[in-house]
Short mmCIF file of C-alpha atoms in Angstrom, two decimals:
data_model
loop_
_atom_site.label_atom_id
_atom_site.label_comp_id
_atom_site.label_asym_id
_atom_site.label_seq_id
_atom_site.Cartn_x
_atom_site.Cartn_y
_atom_site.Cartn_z
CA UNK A 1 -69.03 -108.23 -30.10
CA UNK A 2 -70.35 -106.41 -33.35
CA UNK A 3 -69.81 -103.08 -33.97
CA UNK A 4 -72.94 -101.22 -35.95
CA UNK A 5 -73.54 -98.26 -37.58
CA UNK A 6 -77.19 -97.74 -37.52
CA UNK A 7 -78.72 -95.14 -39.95
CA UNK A 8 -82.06 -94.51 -39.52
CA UNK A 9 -84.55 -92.03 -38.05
CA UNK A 10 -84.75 -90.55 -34.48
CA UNK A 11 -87.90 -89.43 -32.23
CA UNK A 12 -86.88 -86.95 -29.01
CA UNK A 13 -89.58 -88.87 -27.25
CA UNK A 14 -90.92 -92.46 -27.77
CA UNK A 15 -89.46 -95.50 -29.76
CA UNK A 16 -88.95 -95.62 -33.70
CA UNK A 17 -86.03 -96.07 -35.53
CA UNK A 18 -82.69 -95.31 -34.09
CA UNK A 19 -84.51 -94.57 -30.34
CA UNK A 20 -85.93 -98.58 -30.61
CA UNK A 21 -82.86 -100.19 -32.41
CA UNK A 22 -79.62 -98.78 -29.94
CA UNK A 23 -80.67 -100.20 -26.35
CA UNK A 24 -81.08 -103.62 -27.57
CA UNK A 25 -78.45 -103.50 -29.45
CA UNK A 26 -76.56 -102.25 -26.62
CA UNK A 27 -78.20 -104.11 -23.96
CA UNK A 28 -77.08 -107.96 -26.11
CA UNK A 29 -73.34 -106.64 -26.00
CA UNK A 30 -72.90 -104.50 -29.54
CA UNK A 31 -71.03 -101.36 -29.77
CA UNK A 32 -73.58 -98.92 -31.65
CA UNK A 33 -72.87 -95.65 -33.74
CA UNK A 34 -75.88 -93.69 -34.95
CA UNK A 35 -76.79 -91.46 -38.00
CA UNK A 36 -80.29 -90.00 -37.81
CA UNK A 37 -81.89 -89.67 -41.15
CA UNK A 38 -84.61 -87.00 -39.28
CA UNK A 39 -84.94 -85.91 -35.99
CA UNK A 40 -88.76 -85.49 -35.10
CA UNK A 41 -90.11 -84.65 -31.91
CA UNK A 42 -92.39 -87.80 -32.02
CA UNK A 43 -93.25 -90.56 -34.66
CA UNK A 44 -95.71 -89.61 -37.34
CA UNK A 45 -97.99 -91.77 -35.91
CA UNK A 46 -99.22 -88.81 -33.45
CA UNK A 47 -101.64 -85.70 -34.91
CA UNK A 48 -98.56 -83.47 -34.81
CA UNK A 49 -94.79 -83.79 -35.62
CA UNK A 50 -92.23 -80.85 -35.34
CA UNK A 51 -88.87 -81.69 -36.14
CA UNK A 52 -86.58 -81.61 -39.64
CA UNK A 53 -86.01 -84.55 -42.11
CA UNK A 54 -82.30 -84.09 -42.68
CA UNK A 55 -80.68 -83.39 -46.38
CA UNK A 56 -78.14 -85.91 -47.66
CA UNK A 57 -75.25 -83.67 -47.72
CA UNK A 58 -75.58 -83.84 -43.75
CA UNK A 59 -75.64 -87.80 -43.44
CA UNK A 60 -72.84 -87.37 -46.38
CA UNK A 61 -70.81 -85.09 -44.04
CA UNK A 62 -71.47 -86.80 -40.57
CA UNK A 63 -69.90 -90.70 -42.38
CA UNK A 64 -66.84 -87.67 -44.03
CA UNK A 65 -65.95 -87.11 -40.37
CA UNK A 66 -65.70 -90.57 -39.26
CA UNK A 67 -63.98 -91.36 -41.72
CA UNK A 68 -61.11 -88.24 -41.11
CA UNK A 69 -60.54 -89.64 -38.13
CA UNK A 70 -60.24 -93.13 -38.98
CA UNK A 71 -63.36 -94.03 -36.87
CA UNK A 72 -64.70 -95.71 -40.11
CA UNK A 73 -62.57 -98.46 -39.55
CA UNK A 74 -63.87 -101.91 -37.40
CA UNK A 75 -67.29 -101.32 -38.00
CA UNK A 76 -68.90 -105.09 -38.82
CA UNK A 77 -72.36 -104.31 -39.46
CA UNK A 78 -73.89 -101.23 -41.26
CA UNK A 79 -77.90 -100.93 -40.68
CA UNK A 80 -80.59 -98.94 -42.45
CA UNK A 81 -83.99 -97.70 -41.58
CA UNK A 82 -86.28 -94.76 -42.46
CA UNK A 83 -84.22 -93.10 -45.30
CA UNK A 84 -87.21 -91.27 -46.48
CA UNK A 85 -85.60 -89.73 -49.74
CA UNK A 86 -84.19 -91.14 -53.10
CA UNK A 87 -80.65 -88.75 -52.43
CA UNK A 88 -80.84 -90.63 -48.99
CA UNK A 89 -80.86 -94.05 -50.38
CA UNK A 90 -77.64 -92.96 -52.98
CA UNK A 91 -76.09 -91.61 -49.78
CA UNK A 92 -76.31 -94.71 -47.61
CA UNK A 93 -75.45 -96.97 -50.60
CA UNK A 94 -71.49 -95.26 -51.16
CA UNK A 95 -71.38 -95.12 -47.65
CA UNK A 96 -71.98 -99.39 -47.81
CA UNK A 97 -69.57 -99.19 -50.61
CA UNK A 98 -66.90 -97.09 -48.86
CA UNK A 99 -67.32 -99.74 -45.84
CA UNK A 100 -67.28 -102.79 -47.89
CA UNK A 101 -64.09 -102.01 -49.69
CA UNK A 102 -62.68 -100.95 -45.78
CA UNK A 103 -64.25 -104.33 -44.48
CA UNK A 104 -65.20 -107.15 -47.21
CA UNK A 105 -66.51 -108.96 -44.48
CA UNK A 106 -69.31 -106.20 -44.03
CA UNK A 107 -72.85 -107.35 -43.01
CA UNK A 108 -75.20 -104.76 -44.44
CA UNK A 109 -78.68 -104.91 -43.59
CA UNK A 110 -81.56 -103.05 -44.94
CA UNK A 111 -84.65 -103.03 -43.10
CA UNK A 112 -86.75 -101.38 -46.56
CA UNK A 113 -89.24 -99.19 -44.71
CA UNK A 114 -91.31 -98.25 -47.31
CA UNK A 115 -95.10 -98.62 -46.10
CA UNK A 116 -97.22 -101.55 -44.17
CA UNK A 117 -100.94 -102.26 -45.04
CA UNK A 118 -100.91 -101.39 -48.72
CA UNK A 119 -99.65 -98.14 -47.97
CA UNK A 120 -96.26 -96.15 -48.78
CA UNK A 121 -94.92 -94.59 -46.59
CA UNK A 122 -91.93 -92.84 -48.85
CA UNK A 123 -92.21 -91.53 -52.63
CA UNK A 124 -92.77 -94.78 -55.02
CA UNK A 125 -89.84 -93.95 -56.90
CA UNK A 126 -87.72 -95.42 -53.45
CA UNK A 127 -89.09 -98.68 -54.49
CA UNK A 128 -86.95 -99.16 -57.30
CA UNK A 129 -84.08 -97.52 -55.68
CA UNK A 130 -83.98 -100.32 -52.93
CA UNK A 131 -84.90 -102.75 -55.37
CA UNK A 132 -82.18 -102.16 -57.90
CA UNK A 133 -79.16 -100.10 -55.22
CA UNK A 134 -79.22 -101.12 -51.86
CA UNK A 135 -80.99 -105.12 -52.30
CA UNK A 136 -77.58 -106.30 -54.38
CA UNK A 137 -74.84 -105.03 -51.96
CA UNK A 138 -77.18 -106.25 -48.78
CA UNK A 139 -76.03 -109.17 -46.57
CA UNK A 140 -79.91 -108.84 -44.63
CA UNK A 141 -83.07 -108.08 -45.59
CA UNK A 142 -85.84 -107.53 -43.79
CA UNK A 143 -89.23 -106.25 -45.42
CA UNK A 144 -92.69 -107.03 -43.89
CA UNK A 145 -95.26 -108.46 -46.43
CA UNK A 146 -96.48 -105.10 -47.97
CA UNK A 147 -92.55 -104.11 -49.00
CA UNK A 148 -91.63 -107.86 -50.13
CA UNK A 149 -94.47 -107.26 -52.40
CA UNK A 150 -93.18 -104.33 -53.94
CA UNK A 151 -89.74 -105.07 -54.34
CA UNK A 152 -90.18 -108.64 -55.69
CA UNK A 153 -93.66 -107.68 -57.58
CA UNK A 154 -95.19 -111.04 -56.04
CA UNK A 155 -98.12 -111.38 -53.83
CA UNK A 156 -98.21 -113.38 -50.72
CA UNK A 157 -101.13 -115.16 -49.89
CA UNK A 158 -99.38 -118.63 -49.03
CA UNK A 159 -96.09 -120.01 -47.55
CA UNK A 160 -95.52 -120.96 -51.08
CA UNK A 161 -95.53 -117.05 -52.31
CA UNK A 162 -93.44 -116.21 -49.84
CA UNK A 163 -90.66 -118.46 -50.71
CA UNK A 164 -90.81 -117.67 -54.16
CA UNK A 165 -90.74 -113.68 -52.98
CA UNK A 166 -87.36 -115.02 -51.01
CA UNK A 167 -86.34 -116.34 -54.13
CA UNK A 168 -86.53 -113.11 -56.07
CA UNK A 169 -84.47 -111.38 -53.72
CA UNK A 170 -82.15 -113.81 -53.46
CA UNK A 171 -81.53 -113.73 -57.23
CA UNK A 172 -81.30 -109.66 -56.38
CA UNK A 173 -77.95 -110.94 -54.82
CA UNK A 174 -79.58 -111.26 -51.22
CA UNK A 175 -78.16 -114.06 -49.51
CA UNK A 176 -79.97 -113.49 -46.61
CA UNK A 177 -83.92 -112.75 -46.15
CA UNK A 178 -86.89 -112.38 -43.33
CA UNK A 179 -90.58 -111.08 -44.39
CA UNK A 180 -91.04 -109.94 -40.68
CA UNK A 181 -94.84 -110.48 -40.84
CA UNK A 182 -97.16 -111.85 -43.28
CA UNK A 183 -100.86 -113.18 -43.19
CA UNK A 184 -101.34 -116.18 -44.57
CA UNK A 185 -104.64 -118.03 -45.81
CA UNK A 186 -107.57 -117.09 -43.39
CA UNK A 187 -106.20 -117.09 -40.00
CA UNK A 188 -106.49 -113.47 -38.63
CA UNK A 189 -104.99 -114.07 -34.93
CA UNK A 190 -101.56 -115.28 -36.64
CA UNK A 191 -98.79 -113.89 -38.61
CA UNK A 192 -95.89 -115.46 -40.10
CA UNK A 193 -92.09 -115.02 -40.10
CA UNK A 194 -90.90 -116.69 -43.39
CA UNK A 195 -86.76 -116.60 -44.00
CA UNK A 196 -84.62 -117.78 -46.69
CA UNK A 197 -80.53 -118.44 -45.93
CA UNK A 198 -78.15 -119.53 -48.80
CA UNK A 199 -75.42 -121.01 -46.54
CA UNK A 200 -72.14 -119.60 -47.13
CA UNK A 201 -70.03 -122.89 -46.93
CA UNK A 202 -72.59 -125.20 -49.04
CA UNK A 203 -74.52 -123.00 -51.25
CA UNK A 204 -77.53 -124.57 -49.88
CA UNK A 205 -80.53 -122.98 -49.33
CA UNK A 206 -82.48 -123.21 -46.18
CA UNK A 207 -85.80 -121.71 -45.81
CA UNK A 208 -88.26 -121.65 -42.71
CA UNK A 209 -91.54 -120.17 -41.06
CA UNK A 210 -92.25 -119.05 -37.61
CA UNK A 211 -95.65 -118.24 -36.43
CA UNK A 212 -96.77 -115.56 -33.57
CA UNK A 213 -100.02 -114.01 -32.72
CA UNK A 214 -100.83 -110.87 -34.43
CA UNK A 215 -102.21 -108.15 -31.44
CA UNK A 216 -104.54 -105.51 -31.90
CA UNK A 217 -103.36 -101.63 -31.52
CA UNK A 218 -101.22 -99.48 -33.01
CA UNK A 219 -97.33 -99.70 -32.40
CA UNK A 220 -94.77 -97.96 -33.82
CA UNK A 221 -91.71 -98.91 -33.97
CA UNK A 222 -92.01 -102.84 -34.21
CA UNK A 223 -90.27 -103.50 -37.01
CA UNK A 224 -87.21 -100.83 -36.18
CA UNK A 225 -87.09 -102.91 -32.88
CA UNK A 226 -87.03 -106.79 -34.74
CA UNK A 227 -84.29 -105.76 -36.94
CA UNK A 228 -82.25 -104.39 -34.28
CA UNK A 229 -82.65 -107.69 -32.09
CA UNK A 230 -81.95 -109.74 -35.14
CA UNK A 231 -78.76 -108.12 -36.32
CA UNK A 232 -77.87 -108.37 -32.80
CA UNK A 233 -78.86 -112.18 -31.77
CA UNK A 234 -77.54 -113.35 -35.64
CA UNK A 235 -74.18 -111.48 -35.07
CA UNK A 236 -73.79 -113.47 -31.74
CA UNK A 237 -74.49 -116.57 -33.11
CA UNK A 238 -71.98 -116.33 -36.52
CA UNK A 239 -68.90 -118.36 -34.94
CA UNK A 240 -71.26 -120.90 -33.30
CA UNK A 241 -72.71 -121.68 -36.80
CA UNK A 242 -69.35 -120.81 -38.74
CA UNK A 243 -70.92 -119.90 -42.11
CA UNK A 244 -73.33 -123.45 -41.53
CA UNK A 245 -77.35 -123.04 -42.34
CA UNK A 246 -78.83 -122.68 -39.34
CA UNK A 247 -77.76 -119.10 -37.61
CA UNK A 248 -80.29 -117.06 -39.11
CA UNK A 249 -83.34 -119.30 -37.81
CA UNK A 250 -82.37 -119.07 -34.38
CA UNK A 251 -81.55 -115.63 -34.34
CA UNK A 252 -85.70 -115.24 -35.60
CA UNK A 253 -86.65 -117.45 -33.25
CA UNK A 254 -84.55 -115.46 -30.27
CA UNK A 255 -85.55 -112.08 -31.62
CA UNK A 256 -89.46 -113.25 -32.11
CA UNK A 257 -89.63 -114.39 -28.81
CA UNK A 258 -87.90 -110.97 -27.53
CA UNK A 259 -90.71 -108.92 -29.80
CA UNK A 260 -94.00 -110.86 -28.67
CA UNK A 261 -92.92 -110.23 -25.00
CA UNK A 262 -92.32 -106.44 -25.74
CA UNK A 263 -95.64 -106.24 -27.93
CA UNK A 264 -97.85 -108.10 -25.06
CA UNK A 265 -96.04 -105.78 -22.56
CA UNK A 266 -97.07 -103.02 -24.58
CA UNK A 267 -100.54 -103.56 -25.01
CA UNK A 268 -100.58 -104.36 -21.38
CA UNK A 269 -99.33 -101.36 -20.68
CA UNK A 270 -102.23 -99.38 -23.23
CA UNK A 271 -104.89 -101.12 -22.00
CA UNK A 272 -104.10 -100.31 -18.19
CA UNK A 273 -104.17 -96.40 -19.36
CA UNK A 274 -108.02 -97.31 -19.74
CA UNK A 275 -108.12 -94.75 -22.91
CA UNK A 276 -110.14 -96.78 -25.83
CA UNK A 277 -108.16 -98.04 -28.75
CA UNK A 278 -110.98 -98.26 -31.50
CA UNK A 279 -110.16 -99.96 -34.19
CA UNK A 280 -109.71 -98.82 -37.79
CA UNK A 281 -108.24 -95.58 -36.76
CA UNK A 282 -106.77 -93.31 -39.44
CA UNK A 283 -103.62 -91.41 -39.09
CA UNK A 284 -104.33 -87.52 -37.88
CA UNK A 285 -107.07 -88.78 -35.92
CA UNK A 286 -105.86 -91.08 -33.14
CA UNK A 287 -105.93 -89.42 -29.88
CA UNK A 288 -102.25 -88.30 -28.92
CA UNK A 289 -103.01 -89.79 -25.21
CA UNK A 290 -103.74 -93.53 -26.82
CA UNK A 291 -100.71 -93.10 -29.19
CA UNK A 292 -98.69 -92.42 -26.33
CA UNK A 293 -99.88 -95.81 -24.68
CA UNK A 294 -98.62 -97.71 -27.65
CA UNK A 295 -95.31 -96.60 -27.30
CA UNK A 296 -92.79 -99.53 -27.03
CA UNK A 297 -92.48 -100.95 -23.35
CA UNK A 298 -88.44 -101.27 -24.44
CA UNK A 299 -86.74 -100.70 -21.14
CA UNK A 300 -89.49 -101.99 -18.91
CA UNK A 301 -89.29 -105.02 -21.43
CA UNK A 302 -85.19 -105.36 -21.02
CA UNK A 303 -85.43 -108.41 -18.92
CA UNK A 304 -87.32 -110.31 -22.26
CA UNK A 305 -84.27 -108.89 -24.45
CA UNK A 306 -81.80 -110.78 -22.82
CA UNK A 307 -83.65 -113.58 -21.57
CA UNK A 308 -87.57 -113.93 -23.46
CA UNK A 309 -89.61 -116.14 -22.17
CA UNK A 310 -91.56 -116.97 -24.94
CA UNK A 311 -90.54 -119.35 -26.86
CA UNK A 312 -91.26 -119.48 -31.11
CA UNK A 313 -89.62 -122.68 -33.29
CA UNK A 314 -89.23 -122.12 -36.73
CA UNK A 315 -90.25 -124.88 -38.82
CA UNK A 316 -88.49 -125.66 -42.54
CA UNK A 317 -90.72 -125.16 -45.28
#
């Protein structure tokens, strides 16, 4: 059994960050502790958000208080989300420090949400920050194919690009990577999974592909909810593989086949609301009603996080 802290952002209702990453973390047998980098009423993909993006100094003082009381200790894993702000990003890097030097055998991973679709999400200056302060003290990366493009400065049009992007951040000092989704040559119904392990014991390097259909709509929350069933299946499967090549394929393959099940169950779910989903959408004009429909089917869905039914094989490359 792991035990996390998860840093990221929480919603009051629906399924992003911190909301989408504890119950499967939970429900696969982790302990979880969570700081919320904001606390919104509702993702930002609805017409209106209330709710305050919180300061450094309080994420600063939250980890200070753990850590007076010793409760700093044990943790195995530290994850990151949404940090939204460059004094953010310094914050959550001394607090990886501070649990590194407490626990050497720290797994840090940084999901880099920074934007999807050619579009930022965060100020540009963020880039750089992951890029040069949290990529070299990360055990786990996960960036989709718009954020492995930034931080590596390489774009992926091939399986070929995307190794060489896993390359770059493994010369960061990443010894683990996963672009969570890219599109590759001309096939619009698929995306690709492409990871890159250096194993631990050999210094080998072993890199892989997984393919999955891509679905129409708009979730939120996806990739909060694949990094949290990754951390959780690849922390399971660490003394099975005992530092061999090997672990963090299979956790993909486990946590893709957990996410296509939730995604299908979720656009189930929209389509049964009969509200339209037109396509091409912009943000601040999607109906609040659809938005809702798209909301991660997590708990109907817990039955496909500990046991999916889909099945995904990664395949070296």
């Amino acid at each position: 059994m792991a035990r996390i802290l998860s840093v990221q952002s929480h919603v009051v209702s629906g399924y992003v960050g911190n909301r989408a990453a504890t119950f499967p973390l939970q429900l696969l047998g982790h302990e979880v502790d969570v700081i919320n980098t904001v606390q919104f009423s509702n993702h930002t993909g609805y017409n209106t958000v209330h709710g305050e993006r919180f300061a450094a100094a309080h994420i600063r003082d939250l980890f200070a208080g753990l850590q007076a009381n010793g409760l700093d200790r044990g943790y195995t894993h530290l994850l990151t989300g949404y940090m939204g702000t460059s004094d953010n990003v310094h914050a959550v890097s001394a607090m990886a420090r501070q649990l590194g030097q407490t626990n050497p055998e720290l797994t840090f991973v940084v999901d880099p949400v920074l934007g999807d679709d050619g579009a930022l999400y965060v100020p540009e200056e963020l880039v750089a920050l992951y890029r040069d302060e949290l990529c070299p003290r990360a055990t786990l990366v996960t960036p989709n194919q718009f954020e492995a493009e930034l931080l590596t400065g390489i774009k992926i049009a091939t399986l070929a690009d995307a190794k060489r992007a896993c390359d770059a951040l493994h010369q960061m000092g990443v010894p683990n990577v996963v672009i969570t989704s890219a599109r590759i040559g001309d096939d619009a119904s698929t995306l690709h999974l492409v990871g890159s392990e250096l194993c631990a014991r050999s210094g080998t390097k072993h890199q892989f592909a997984i393919g999955f259909p891509q679905l129409d709509g708009y979730f939120t929350g996806s990739g909060d909810l694949f990094a949290a069933l990754l951390v959780a299946r690849h922390a399971s499967l660490a003394n099975e593989f005992a530092g061999l090549a090997g672990a963090l394929a299979k956790a993909c393959e486990l946590a893709t086949a957990t996410q296509a099940g939730v995604m299908a169950a979720t656009r189930q779910h929209q389509m049964s609301t009969g509200i339209a989903a037109d396509p091409d959408l912009p943000r601040g004009s999607r109906p609040s009603d659809m938005v809702r429909g798209f909301e991660l089917r997590i708990i109907p869905s817990r039955h496909l996080i500990t046991n999916p039914t889909a099945s995904f094989q990664a395949f070296a490359i």
